[in-house]
Coordinates of N, CA and C in Angstrom, one line a residue:
M1 N -31.3 2.8 8.3 CA -30.4 3.0 8.9 C -30.4 1.6 9.9
E2 N -31.6 1.5 9.8 CA -32.1 -0.2 10.4 C -32.3 -1.0 9.9
S3 N -33.0 -1.1 8.2 CA -32.8 -1.8 7.0 C -31.2 -2.0 6.8
H4 N -30.7 -0.9 7.2 CA -29.7 -1.5 6.5 C -28.1 -3.1 7.4
T5 N -28.5 -2.3 9.1 CA -28.0 -3.1 9.5 C -29.1 -4.5 9.1
D6 N -30.2 -4.0 9.6 CA -30.3 -5.8 10.2 C -30.2 -6.8 9.0
L7 N -29.4 -5.8 7.3 CA -29.0 -7.1 6.9 C -27.7 -7.7 6.6
Y8 N -27.5 -6.8 7.6 CA -25.8 -6.6 7.9 C -25.2 -7.9 8.9
R9 N -26.6 -7.8 9.9 CA -26.1 -8.8 10.5 C -26.1 -9.8 10.6
W10 N -27.1 -10.1 9.2 CA -28.4 -11.7 9.2 C -26.6 -12.2 7.9
C11 N -26.5 -11.3 7.4 CA -24.5 -11.3 6.3 C -24.8 -12.0 7.6
R12 N -23.5 -11.4 7.9 CA -22.5 -12.5 8.9 C -23.1 -13.3 9.7
G13 N -24.4 -13.3 9.8 CA -24.8 -14.6 10.3 C -24.8 -16.1 9.6
K14 N -24.5 -15.1 8.3 CA -23.9 -16.5 7.9 C -23.5 -16.6 7.4
G15 N -22.1 -15.9 7.5 CA -20.4 -15.9 7.3 C -20.7 -15.0 6.5
V16 N -21.4 -14.5 6.1 CA -20.7 -14.0 4.4 C -20.1 -12.5 4.9
Y17 N -19.3 -12.3 4.0 CA -18.2 -11.1 4.6 C -17.7 -10.0 3.4
L18 N -18.6 -8.8 4.3 CA -18.9 -7.7 4.1 C -18.1 -6.6 3.4
N19 N -17.6 -6.4 2.6 CA -17.4 -4.9 1.6 C -18.7 -3.5 1.7
I20 N -18.5 -3.3 3.0 CA -19.1 -2.2 2.7 C -18.5 -0.3 3.1
P21 N -19.6 0.5 1.8 CA -19.2 1.6 1.9 C -19.4 3.1 3.5
D22 N -19.7 1.5 4.4 CA -19.6 3.0 5.5 C -19.8 2.2 6.5
W23 N -19.4 3.0 7.9 CA -18.7 3.4 8.9 C -19.7 2.3 9.8
Y24 N -19.9 0.6 9.7 CA -20.8 -0.3 9.9 C -19.6 -1.7 10.5
F25 N -18.6 -1.2 11.0 CA -18.3 -2.7 11.7 C -19.0 -2.7 12.8
L26 N -19.6 -2.1 13.4 CA -20.0 -3.2 15.1 C -21.9 -3.4 14.2
N27 N -22.3 -3.3 12.9 CA -23.3 -4.3 13.0 C -22.9 -5.6 11.5
G28 N -22.0 -5.7 11.3 CA -21.8 -6.6 10.0 C -21.1 -6.9 9.7
A29 N -20.3 -5.0 9.9 CA -19.2 -4.7 8.2 C -18.2 -5.3 7.9
N30 N -17.5 -5.9 6.9 CA -15.5 -6.5 7.4 C -14.9 -4.9 6.7
K31 N -14.7 -4.1 6.1 CA -14.5 -3.4 5.7 C -15.5 -2.4 4.9
T32 N -14.3 -1.6 5.1 CA -14.8 -0.2 4.4 C -14.4 0.6 3.2
G33 N -15.2 1.8 2.3 CA -13.4 2.2 1.7 C -12.9 3.4 2.1
M34 N -11.6 2.5 1.3 CA -10.5 3.2 2.6 C -10.1 5.1 1.7
G35 N -11.5 5.6 1.5 CA -11.9 6.2 1.0 C -11.0 6.6 -0.4
Y36 N -11.5 7.4 -1.8 CA -10.9 8.0 -3.1 C -13.0 8.5 -4.0
R37 N -12.4 9.2 -5.0 CA -13.5 9.3 -6.5 C -13.2 8.9 -7.1
E38 N -14.7 8.5 -7.6 CA -14.7 7.6 -8.5 C -13.5 7.5 -10.3
G39 N -13.5 9.3 -9.9 CA -13.3 10.5 -11.2 C -11.9 9.9 -11.4
N40 N -10.8 9.4 -10.0 CA -9.6 9.2 -9.8 C -9.5 8.6 -11.5
W41 N -10.4 7.7 -11.4 CA -9.7 6.3 -12.3 C -9.9 6.8 -13.9
S42 N -10.1 7.6 -13.9 CA -10.5 8.1 -15.6 C -9.6 9.1 -15.8
L43 N -8.5 9.5 -15.3 CA -7.6 10.6 -15.5 C -5.8 9.7 -16.3
P44 N -5.4 10.1 -16.6 CA -4.6 8.5 -16.9 C -2.9 7.9 -15.7
R45 N -2.7 7.2 -16.4 CA -2.5 5.8 -15.5 C -1.5 6.8 -14.7
A46 N -0.4 7.6 -14.8 CA 0.9 8.3 -14.0 C -0.1 8.9 -12.9
Y47 N -1.5 10.1 -13.4 CA -1.2 10.2 -12.1 C -2.5 9.6 -11.2
Q48 N -3.0 7.8 -11.8 CA -3.3 7.7 -10.8 C -2.3 7.1 -9.6
E49 N -1.0 6.4 -10.5 CA -0.6 6.3 -9.2 C 0.2 6.9 -8.1
I50 N -0.7 7.6 -7.7 CA 0.2 9.6 -7.3 C -0.4 9.3 -6.2
L51 N -2.1 9.8 -7.3 CA -3.5 9.9 -6.4 C -3.8 8.4 -5.5
E52 N -3.5 7.0 -5.9 CA -3.5 5.9 -5.2 C -2.8 6.2 -4.3
R53 N -1.7 6.7 -4.0 CA -0.8 6.4 -2.9 C -1.0 8.0 -1.8
Q54 N -1.5 8.8 -1.6 CA -2.7 9.5 -1.3 C -3.3 9.3 -0.9
N55 N -5.0 8.5 -1.9 CA -5.8 8.1 -0.3 C -5.6 7.2 0.8
I56 N -4.3 6.6 0.0 CA -4.2 5.3 0.9 C -3.8 6.8 2.6
F57 N -2.3 7.2 2.1 CA -2.2 7.9 2.7 C -3.2 8.4 3.7
D58 N -3.7 9.4 3.3 CA -5.0 9.7 3.8 C -6.2 8.9 4.6
G59 N -6.3 7.3 3.9 CA -7.3 6.9 5.1 C -7.2 5.5 5.6
T60 N -6.0 5.9 6.2 CA -5.5 5.0 7.2 C -5.2 6.3 8.3
W61 N -5.7 7.6 8.8 CA -5.1 8.0 10.0 C -6.3 7.6 10.9
E62 N -7.1 6.5 10.7 CA -8.7 7.3 11.4 C -8.9 5.0 11.5
K63 N -7.6 4.3 10.7 CA -7.6 2.2 10.5 C -6.5 2.1 10.4
T64 N -6.7 0.6 9.7 CA -6.0 0.6 10.7 C -6.0 -0.5 8.5
P65 N -4.7 -0.7 7.9 CA -4.7 -0.6 6.2 C -5.5 -2.2 6.0
S66 N -6.1 -3.1 6.8 CA -7.1 -4.2 6.6 C -8.6 -3.4 7.0
M67 N -8.7 -2.8 7.6 CA -10.4 -2.3 7.4 C -11.1 -1.6 6.2
G68 N -10.1 -1.0 5.4 CA -10.3 -0.5 3.8 C -9.9 -1.3 2.9
W69 N -10.6 -0.5 1.7 CA -10.4 -1.3 0.5 C -9.9 -0.6 -0.3
M70 N -9.3 -0.5 -1.5 CA -9.0 0.5 -2.7 C -9.6 -0.2 -3.6
F71 N -9.6 0.3 -5.1 CA -10.7 0.1 -6.0 C -9.1 -0.2 -7.3
V72 N -9.5 -1.1 -8.1 CA -8.3 -1.4 -9.6 C -9.5 -1.8 -10.5
P73 N -9.5 -0.2 -11.6 CA -10.8 -0.9 -12.5 C -9.5 -1.3 -13.3
L74 N -9.6 -2.8 -13.3 CA -8.1 -2.9 -14.4 C -8.8 -2.8 -16.1
T75 N -10.1 -2.5 -16.5 CA -10.3 -2.2 -17.8 C -10.2 -0.5 -17.6
E76 N -11.7 -0.2 -18.8 CA -11.7 1.1 -18.4 C -13.0 1.5 -18.0
Y77 N -12.6 2.6 -17.1 CA -13.7 3.2 -16.0 C -14.2 4.2 -16.0
Q78 N -15.5 4.0 -16.4 CA -16.7 6.0 -16.5 C -15.4 7.2 -17.4
G79 N -14.7 6.7 -18.1 CA -14.8 6.8 -19.4 C -13.4 7.2 -18.9
G80 N -11.8 7.6 -19.8 CA -11.2 8.1 -20.1 C -9.4 7.2 -20.7
G81 N -10.2 6.4 -21.5 CA -9.5 5.5 -22.8 C -8.5 5.1 -22.5
A82 N -7.6 5.4 -23.8 CA -6.8 4.2 -23.4 C -5.9 4.5 -22.6
A83 N -5.7 6.2 -22.4 CA -4.7 6.6 -21.6 C -5.0 5.9 -20.3
A84 N -6.1 5.6 -19.6 CA -6.5 5.8 -18.2 C -7.0 4.5 -18.0
T85 N -6.5 2.9 -18.7 CA -6.7 2.4 -19.0 C -5.5 1.1 -19.0
I86 N -5.6 -0.5 -18.2 CA -4.8 -0.9 -17.3 C -4.2 -2.1 -18.5
E87 N -5.3 -2.2 -19.1 CA -6.0 -4.0 -20.4 C -5.3 -3.0 -21.9
P88 N -4.5 -3.7 -21.8 CA -4.2 -4.9 -22.3 C -3.5 -4.9 -20.9
L89 N -2.9 -5.7 -19.9 CA -2.5 -5.6 -18.9 C -0.8 -5.7 -19.3
K90 N -0.2 -7.1 -20.3 CA 1.0 -7.0 -20.9 C 1.9 -5.9 -20.9
E91 N 0.5 -4.9 -21.3 CA 1.1 -3.6 -22.6 C 1.7 -2.4 -21.1
H92 N 1.4 -2.6 -20.3 CA 1.5 -1.5 -19.1 C 1.5 -2.0 -17.9
L93 N 2.6 -3.2 -18.2 CA 3.1 -4.2 -16.8 C 3.5 -3.1 -16.2
P94 N 4.7 -2.5 -15.8 CA 5.2 -0.9 -15.2 C 4.5 -0.1 -14.8
H95 N 3.4 0.3 -15.0 CA 2.3 0.8 -14.6 C 1.6 -0.1 -13.4
Y96 N 0.7 -1.3 -13.7 CA -0.2 -3.0 -13.2 C 0.5 -3.1 -11.9
E97 N 2.2 -3.1 -12.2 CA 3.2 -3.2 -11.2 C 3.5 -2.1 -9.7
Q98 N 3.5 -1.0 -10.3 CA 3.7 0.0 -9.2 C 2.8 -0.4 -8.3
R99 N 1.6 -0.5 -8.9 CA -0.3 -0.7 -8.2 C -0.4 -1.7 -7.4
L100 N 0.2 -2.7 -8.1 CA 0.8 -3.5 -7.1 C 1.9 -3.4 -5.3
A101 N 2.7 -2.7 -6.4 CA 3.3 -2.1 -4.8 C 3.0 -1.4 -4.0
N102 N 1.9 0.1 -4.6 CA 1.3 0.6 -3.6 C 1.1 0.1 -2.1
L103 N -0.8 -1.0 -3.0 CA -1.3 -0.8 -2.6 C -1.0 -2.7 -0.9
F104 N -0.2 -3.7 -1.5 CA 0.7 -4.8 -1.0 C 1.1 -3.8 -0.3
G105 N 2.4 -2.9 -1.0 CA 2.8 -2.7 -0.1 C 2.6 -1.3 1.5
A106 N 1.2 -1.3 1.4 CA 0.6 -0.6 2.1 C -0.4 -1.6 3.1
G107 N -0.3 -3.0 2.9 CA -0.9 -4.2 3.4 C -2.4 -3.5 2.4
I108 N -2.6 -2.9 1.6 CA -3.7 -3.3 1.4 C -4.8 -3.9 0.3
I109 N -6.3 -4.8 0.4 CA -6.4 -6.4 -0.6 C -7.5 -4.8 -0.8
A110 N -7.2 -4.6 -2.1 CA -8.3 -4.0 -3.3 C -9.4 -5.2 -3.8
C111 N -9.9 -4.2 -4.7 CA -11.4 -4.9 -5.1 C -10.3 -4.8 -6.6
Y112 N -10.5 -5.6 -7.5 CA -10.0 -6.0 -9.0 C -11.1 -6.0 -10.0
R113 N -10.8 -4.9 -11.0 CA -12.3 -5.1 -11.8 C -11.9 -5.5 -13.3
G114 N -12.3 -7.0 -13.7 CA -11.8 -7.3 -14.8 C -12.4 -8.0 -15.6
P115 N -11.8 -8.3 -16.4 CA -12.0 -9.6 -16.9 C -10.8 -11.0 -16.1
R116 N -9.3 -10.5 -15.7 CA -8.3 -11.2 -15.3 C -7.6 -10.9 -15.0
L117 N -5.9 -11.1 -13.5 CA -5.7 -10.9 -12.9 C -4.2 -10.6 -14.1
Y118 N -4.4 -11.4 -14.8 CA -2.7 -12.0 -15.6 C -3.4 -12.2 -17.3
D119 N -2.3 -12.0 -17.7 CA -2.6 -12.4 -19.7 C -1.3 -13.0 -19.9
N120 N -0.3 -13.4 -19.5 CA 0.8 -13.8 -20.0 C 1.6 -14.5 -18.9
D121 N 2.7 -14.8 -18.9 CA 3.8 -15.5 -18.0 C 3.8 -14.4 -16.9
E122 N 4.9 -13.0 -18.2 CA 5.3 -12.1 -17.3 C 4.3 -11.5 -16.5
T123 N 3.2 -10.5 -17.3 CA 2.6 -10.7 -15.7 C 1.9 -11.2 -14.7
K124 N 2.5 -12.6 -14.8 CA 1.1 -13.6 -13.8 C 2.7 -13.2 -12.9
G125 N 3.5 -13.3 -13.4 CA 4.9 -13.6 -12.3 C 4.9 -12.3 -11.0
V126 N 4.2 -11.5 -12.3 CA 4.9 -9.8 -11.3 C 3.0 -9.6 -10.2
V127 N 2.7 -10.4 -10.5 CA 1.1 -10.6 -9.5 C 1.3 -11.6 -8.8
K128 N 2.1 -12.8 -8.8 CA 3.1 -13.4 -7.7 C 4.2 -13.2 -6.9
K129 N 5.4 -12.5 -7.5 CA 5.9 -11.2 -6.8 C 5.3 -10.3 -5.2
W130 N 3.9 -9.5 -6.1 CA 4.0 -9.4 -4.5 C 3.0 -9.7 -3.8
V131 N 2.0 -10.9 -4.5 CA 1.2 -11.8 -3.5 C 1.7 -12.5 -2.3
D132 N 3.0 -12.9 -3.3 CA 4.7 -13.7 -2.1 C 4.9 -12.4 -0.9
F133 N 5.3 -11.7 -1.3 CA 5.5 -10.2 -0.9 C 4.4 -10.1 0.6
Y134 N 3.4 -10.1 -0.1 CA 2.3 -9.6 1.5 C 2.5 -10.8 2.9
K135 N 1.8 -12.1 1.5 CA 1.8 -13.2 2.5 C 3.0 -13.5 3.6
R136 N 4.2 -13.2 3.4 CA 5.4 -13.3 3.8 C 5.7 -12.4 4.9
H137 N 4.7 -10.7 4.4 CA 5.0 -10.1 5.8 C 3.9 -9.8 6.3
R138 N 2.9 -9.9 5.7 CA 1.2 -10.2 6.4 C 1.2 -9.5 8.4
A139 N 1.9 -9.4 8.2 CA 1.1 -9.1 10.2 C 2.3 -7.8 10.1
I140 N 3.3 -7.6 10.0 CA 3.5 -6.3 9.9 C 2.7 -5.2 8.2
L141 N 2.3 -5.7 8.3 CA 1.7 -4.9 7.0 C 0.7 -4.4 7.1
N142 N -0.4 -4.9 8.0 CA -1.6 -5.1 8.6 C -1.6 -4.3 9.5
S143 N -0.4 -3.9 10.0 CA 0.5 -3.2 11.3 C -0.1 -2.0 11.2
D144 N -0.7 -1.1 12.3 CA -0.7 0.9 12.4 C 0.7 1.4 11.0
I145 N 0.3 2.0 10.7 CA 1.2 3.1 9.9 C 1.3 4.9 9.8
L146 N 2.9 4.2 10.1 CA 2.5 6.1 10.1 C 3.7 6.6 9.1
H147 N 2.7 8.5 9.5 CA 3.0 8.4 7.9 C 3.2 9.4 7.8
L148 N 5.0 8.6 7.6 CA 6.4 10.1 6.7 C 6.3 11.3 5.8
R149 N 5.2 10.8 4.3 CA 5.7 11.9 3.7 C 4.5 11.9 3.1
R150 N 3.5 12.2 2.5 CA 2.7 12.0 2.0 C 3.1 12.9 0.1
A151 N 3.0 11.8 -0.3 CA 3.5 11.5 -2.3 C 2.4 13.0 -2.8
D152 N 3.2 13.0 -3.4 CA 3.1 15.0 -4.5 C 3.2 14.9 -6.1
G153 N 4.1 13.9 -6.5 CA 5.3 13.7 -7.7 C 6.3 14.4 -7.7
R154 N 6.4 14.6 -6.1 CA 7.3 15.7 -6.6 C 8.7 15.5 -5.8
N155 N 8.4 14.1 -5.0 CA 9.8 14.3 -3.9 C 10.0 12.1 -3.4
L156 N 10.2 12.0 -3.8 CA 10.3 10.2 -2.4 C 9.0 10.2 -1.6
D157 N 8.3 9.2 -1.8 CA 6.8 9.7 -0.3 C 7.1 8.4 0.2
Y158 N 6.6 8.2 1.5 CA 7.1 7.1 2.3 C 5.9 6.2 3.1
I159 N 6.0 5.2 3.5 CA 5.6 5.1 5.1 C 6.4 4.2 6.1
L160 N 5.1 3.5 7.2 CA 7.0 3.2 8.1 C 5.3 1.8 8.9
H161 N 5.8 0.7 8.4 CA 4.1 0.7 9.4 C 5.0 -0.6 10.4
V162 N 4.4 -0.2 12.3 CA 5.6 -0.8 12.7 C 4.0 -1.1 14.2
N163 N 5.1 -2.1 14.5 CA 4.3 -2.6 15.4 C 5.6 -3.6 17.3
P164 N 5.4 -3.5 17.5 CA 6.6 -3.5 18.2 C 6.6 -5.4 19.0
A165 N 5.4 -5.4 18.9 CA 4.7 -6.8 19.6 C 5.9 -8.3 18.5
L166 N 5.7 -7.7 17.4 CA 6.1 -8.4 16.5 C 7.9 -8.7 16.7
K167 N 8.1 -10.3 15.3 CA 9.7 -10.4 15.5 C 10.5 -8.4 14.3
E168 N 9.2 -9.1 13.1 CA 9.4 -7.9 12.2 C 8.9 -6.4 13.1
K169 N 10.1 -5.9 13.4 CA 9.0 -4.7 13.9 C 8.7 -3.4 13.4
G170 N 9.0 -3.6 12.6 CA 8.7 -2.3 10.6 C 9.5 -2.5 9.0
L171 N 8.4 -2.5 8.8 CA 8.2 -2.0 7.2 C 8.2 -0.8 6.6
L172 N 9.3 -0.5 6.2 CA 9.3 0.8 5.4 C 9.2 0.9 4.0
M173 N 8.2 1.9 3.5 CA 7.6 1.2 2.0 C 8.6 2.6 1.5
V174 N 9.3 2.9 0.2 CA 9.6 3.7 -0.7 C 9.0 3.7 -1.8
Y175 N 9.3 4.9 -2.2 CA 8.5 5.3 -4.1 C 9.1 6.6 -4.3
N176 N 9.5 6.6 -5.8 CA 10.0 7.7 -6.7 C 9.6 7.6 -8.6
P177 N 8.6 8.7 -7.4 CA 8.1 9.1 -8.9 C 8.4 9.1 -10.1
L178 N 9.8 9.8 -9.8 CA 10.5 10.9 -10.2 C 10.9 10.1 -11.7
E179 N 11.2 10.7 -12.6 CA 11.7 9.8 -14.2 C 13.3 9.7 -14.1
H180 N 14.2 10.3 -12.6 CA 15.1 10.5 -13.1 C 16.1 9.2 -11.4
E181 N 17.0 9.4 -11.6 CA 17.5 8.6 -10.2 C 17.3 9.7 -8.5
V182 N 17.1 9.0 -7.9 CA 17.1 10.2 -6.5 C 17.6 9.0 -5.4
R183 N 18.8 9.9 -5.2 CA 19.7 9.5 -4.1 C 19.8 10.5 -1.9
Q184 N 19.2 9.8 -1.7 CA 18.7 11.3 -0.7 C 19.3 9.9 0.8
T185 N 19.3 10.9 2.0 CA 19.2 10.7 3.1 C 17.7 10.4 4.3
L186 N 17.5 9.8 4.5 CA 15.5 9.5 5.4 C 16.2 10.0 6.7
S187 N 15.2 11.2 7.3 CA 15.4 10.3 9.0 C 14.3 9.6 9.3
I188 N 14.2 8.9 9.8 CA 13.2 8.0 10.1 C 13.0 7.4 11.4
P189 N 11.1 7.2 12.0 CA 11.3 7.1 13.9 C 11.3 5.8 13.5
L190 N 11.6 5.3 14.6 CA 11.6 4.0 15.4 C 11.1 4.2 16.9
Y191 N 11.0 5.0 17.3 CA 9.6 4.8 19.3 C 8.8 4.3 18.5
Y192 N 8.3 3.8 17.4 CA 6.9 3.3 17.3 C 7.6 1.6 17.3
T193 N 7.8 1.2 17.0 CA 8.7 -0.3 16.8 C 8.8 -0.7 18.3
G194 N 9.3 -0.7 19.4 CA 10.0 -0.5 21.0 C 11.4 -0.6 20.6
L195 N 11.9 -0.4 19.4 CA 13.2 -0.6 19.4 C 13.9 0.2 19.9
T196 N 15.1 0.3 20.9 CA 15.8 1.9 21.6 C 17.3 2.0 21.4
R197 N 18.2 1.0 20.8 CA 19.6 1.3 20.8 C 19.8 0.8 19.6
T198 N 19.4 -0.1 18.3 CA 19.4 -0.3 17.2 C 18.7 -1.6 16.3
A199 N 18.6 -1.4 15.3 CA 17.6 -1.7 14.8 C 19.2 -2.5 13.3
A200 N 18.3 -3.8 12.7 CA 19.1 -4.2 11.7 C 18.1 -4.1 10.7
L201 N 18.2 -3.4 9.7 CA 17.4 -3.8 8.4 C 18.0 -4.1 7.3
C202 N 17.3 -5.0 6.5 CA 17.3 -5.5 5.5 C 16.4 -5.0 4.3
E203 N 17.0 -4.5 2.9 CA 16.5 -3.7 2.4 C 15.8 -5.5 1.0
R204 N 14.6 -5.2 1.0 CA 14.0 -6.3 -0.5 C 14.3 -7.0 -0.5
D205 N 15.0 -8.6 0.9 CA 15.1 -9.7 1.8 C 16.4 -9.6 1.2
K206 N 17.3 -8.5 1.0 CA 18.7 -8.4 1.2 C 19.4 -9.1 2.3
K207 N 20.9 -9.6 2.8 CA 21.3 -9.4 3.2 C 21.3 -7.9 4.2
S208 N 21.3 -8.5 5.8 CA 20.7 -7.1 6.6 C 22.0 -6.5 7.4
R209 N 21.4 -4.7 7.7 CA 23.2 -4.2 8.5 C 22.2 -3.4 9.1
N210 N 22.7 -3.4 10.7 CA 23.1 -2.6 12.0 C 22.7 -1.4 12.0
L211 N 22.2 -1.0 11.8 CA 21.8 1.0 12.3 C 22.0 1.4 14.0
T212 N 22.6 2.7 13.9 CA 22.5 2.8 15.6 C 21.3 4.0 15.7
L213 N 20.5 3.8 16.3 CA 19.5 4.3 16.4 C 19.9 5.8 17.2
N214 N 19.5 7.3 16.7 CA 19.4 8.7 17.3 C 19.5 8.8 19.2
R215 N 19.6 10.0 19.9 CA 18.9 10.0 20.8 C 17.2 9.7 21.1
D216 N 16.4 10.7 19.1 CA 15.2 11.1 19.3 C 14.6 10.0 18.7
Y217 N 15.8 8.4 18.7 CA 14.8 7.0 18.5 C 14.9 7.1 17.0
T218 N 14.9 7.8 16.0 CA 15.3 7.7 14.6 C 16.9 7.6 14.1
I219 N 16.9 6.8 12.5 CA 17.6 6.9 12.3 C 17.5 7.8 10.7
D220 N 19.5 7.6 10.4 CA 19.8 8.3 10.0 C 19.3 7.1 8.2
L221 N 18.8 7.3 7.2 CA 18.9 5.8 6.1 C 19.3 6.4 5.0
A222 N 19.7 6.2 4.5 CA 20.3 6.3 2.5 C 19.6 5.6 1.6
V223 N 19.0 6.0 1.1 CA 18.1 5.2 0.3 C 19.2 5.4 -1.2
R224 N 19.2 5.6 -2.1 CA 19.3 4.9 -3.5 C 17.6 4.3 -4.7
L225 N 17.3 5.5 -5.2 CA 15.7 4.3 -6.2 C 16.8 4.9 -6.9
P226 N 16.3 3.2 -8.2 CA 16.1 4.3 -9.7 C 14.9 5.1 -10.5
A227 N 14.6 5.0 -11.4 CA 14.0 5.9 -11.9 C 12.2 5.3 -11.5
R228 N 11.6 6.2 -10.9 CA 10.4 5.0 -10.9 C 10.0 3.7 -10.4
G229 N 11.3 4.0 -9.1 CA 11.4 2.8 -8.6 C 10.9 2.2 -7.3
T230 N 10.9 1.5 -6.7 CA 10.2 1.4 -5.0 C 11.1 0.0 -4.4
T231 N 11.6 0.4 -3.1 CA 11.6 -0.3 -2.5 C 11.3 -0.7 -1.1
W232 N 11.3 -1.3 -0.2 CA 10.9 -1.2 0.9 C 12.6 -2.6 1.9
F233 N 12.4 -2.0 2.9 CA 13.5 -2.3 4.5 C 12.3 -3.2 5.5
V234 N 13.7 -4.0 5.9 CA 11.7 -4.7 6.7 C 12.9 -4.5 8.3
I235 N 12.3 -4.4 8.9 CA 13.3 -3.6 10.5 C 12.7 -4.0 11.8
E236 N 14.3 -4.9 12.2 CA 14.4 -6.0 13.4 C 14.5 -5.1 14.0

């Protein structure tokens, strides 16, 4: 351990940014692993989408999103064959976008393992869409997460970023893993946003609407998501 920390401190002294799979934040590390099993990325792509959100949900109880990294192998990784592989990206674009939505929606910067991030203009547009989303909402996405419903592939799953010190006091990400549209009313707790009476909600950068908080600081939010859809709400 002393040998490791001596190296990490030396690296930080030289301005080297370190992703380290250990909890060495006071000894030179910038990030540790979010938490995942290597074998996950050998499973079929549909499984990887759910497992990724489960790993993020489980890995952010004791650290903020920017303290942990995730892993996105774009080429085959430890087996799994074509069913587990994202490349060619343009041929699996809905899956690739879902992975980007999972990660950037949670405020997670992943390690992408492969020769390229896009392979045509359409793929590049999807990557740019989610990078721009992250840049636009970076402060709230790097804030604490409220764990509202863990992904299980059977119903909507969702998380809420909160920070009462920001103009954007909350950002809710909602995912539909099912093969059919889902309409549902969600009870969203806003106590930790600092809001007490009303909240202005803006879905996917559209026109905002005002909702009145219930006496327990929750709002009743009606959502409608298409099959395998993703949406987000900015809360002010």
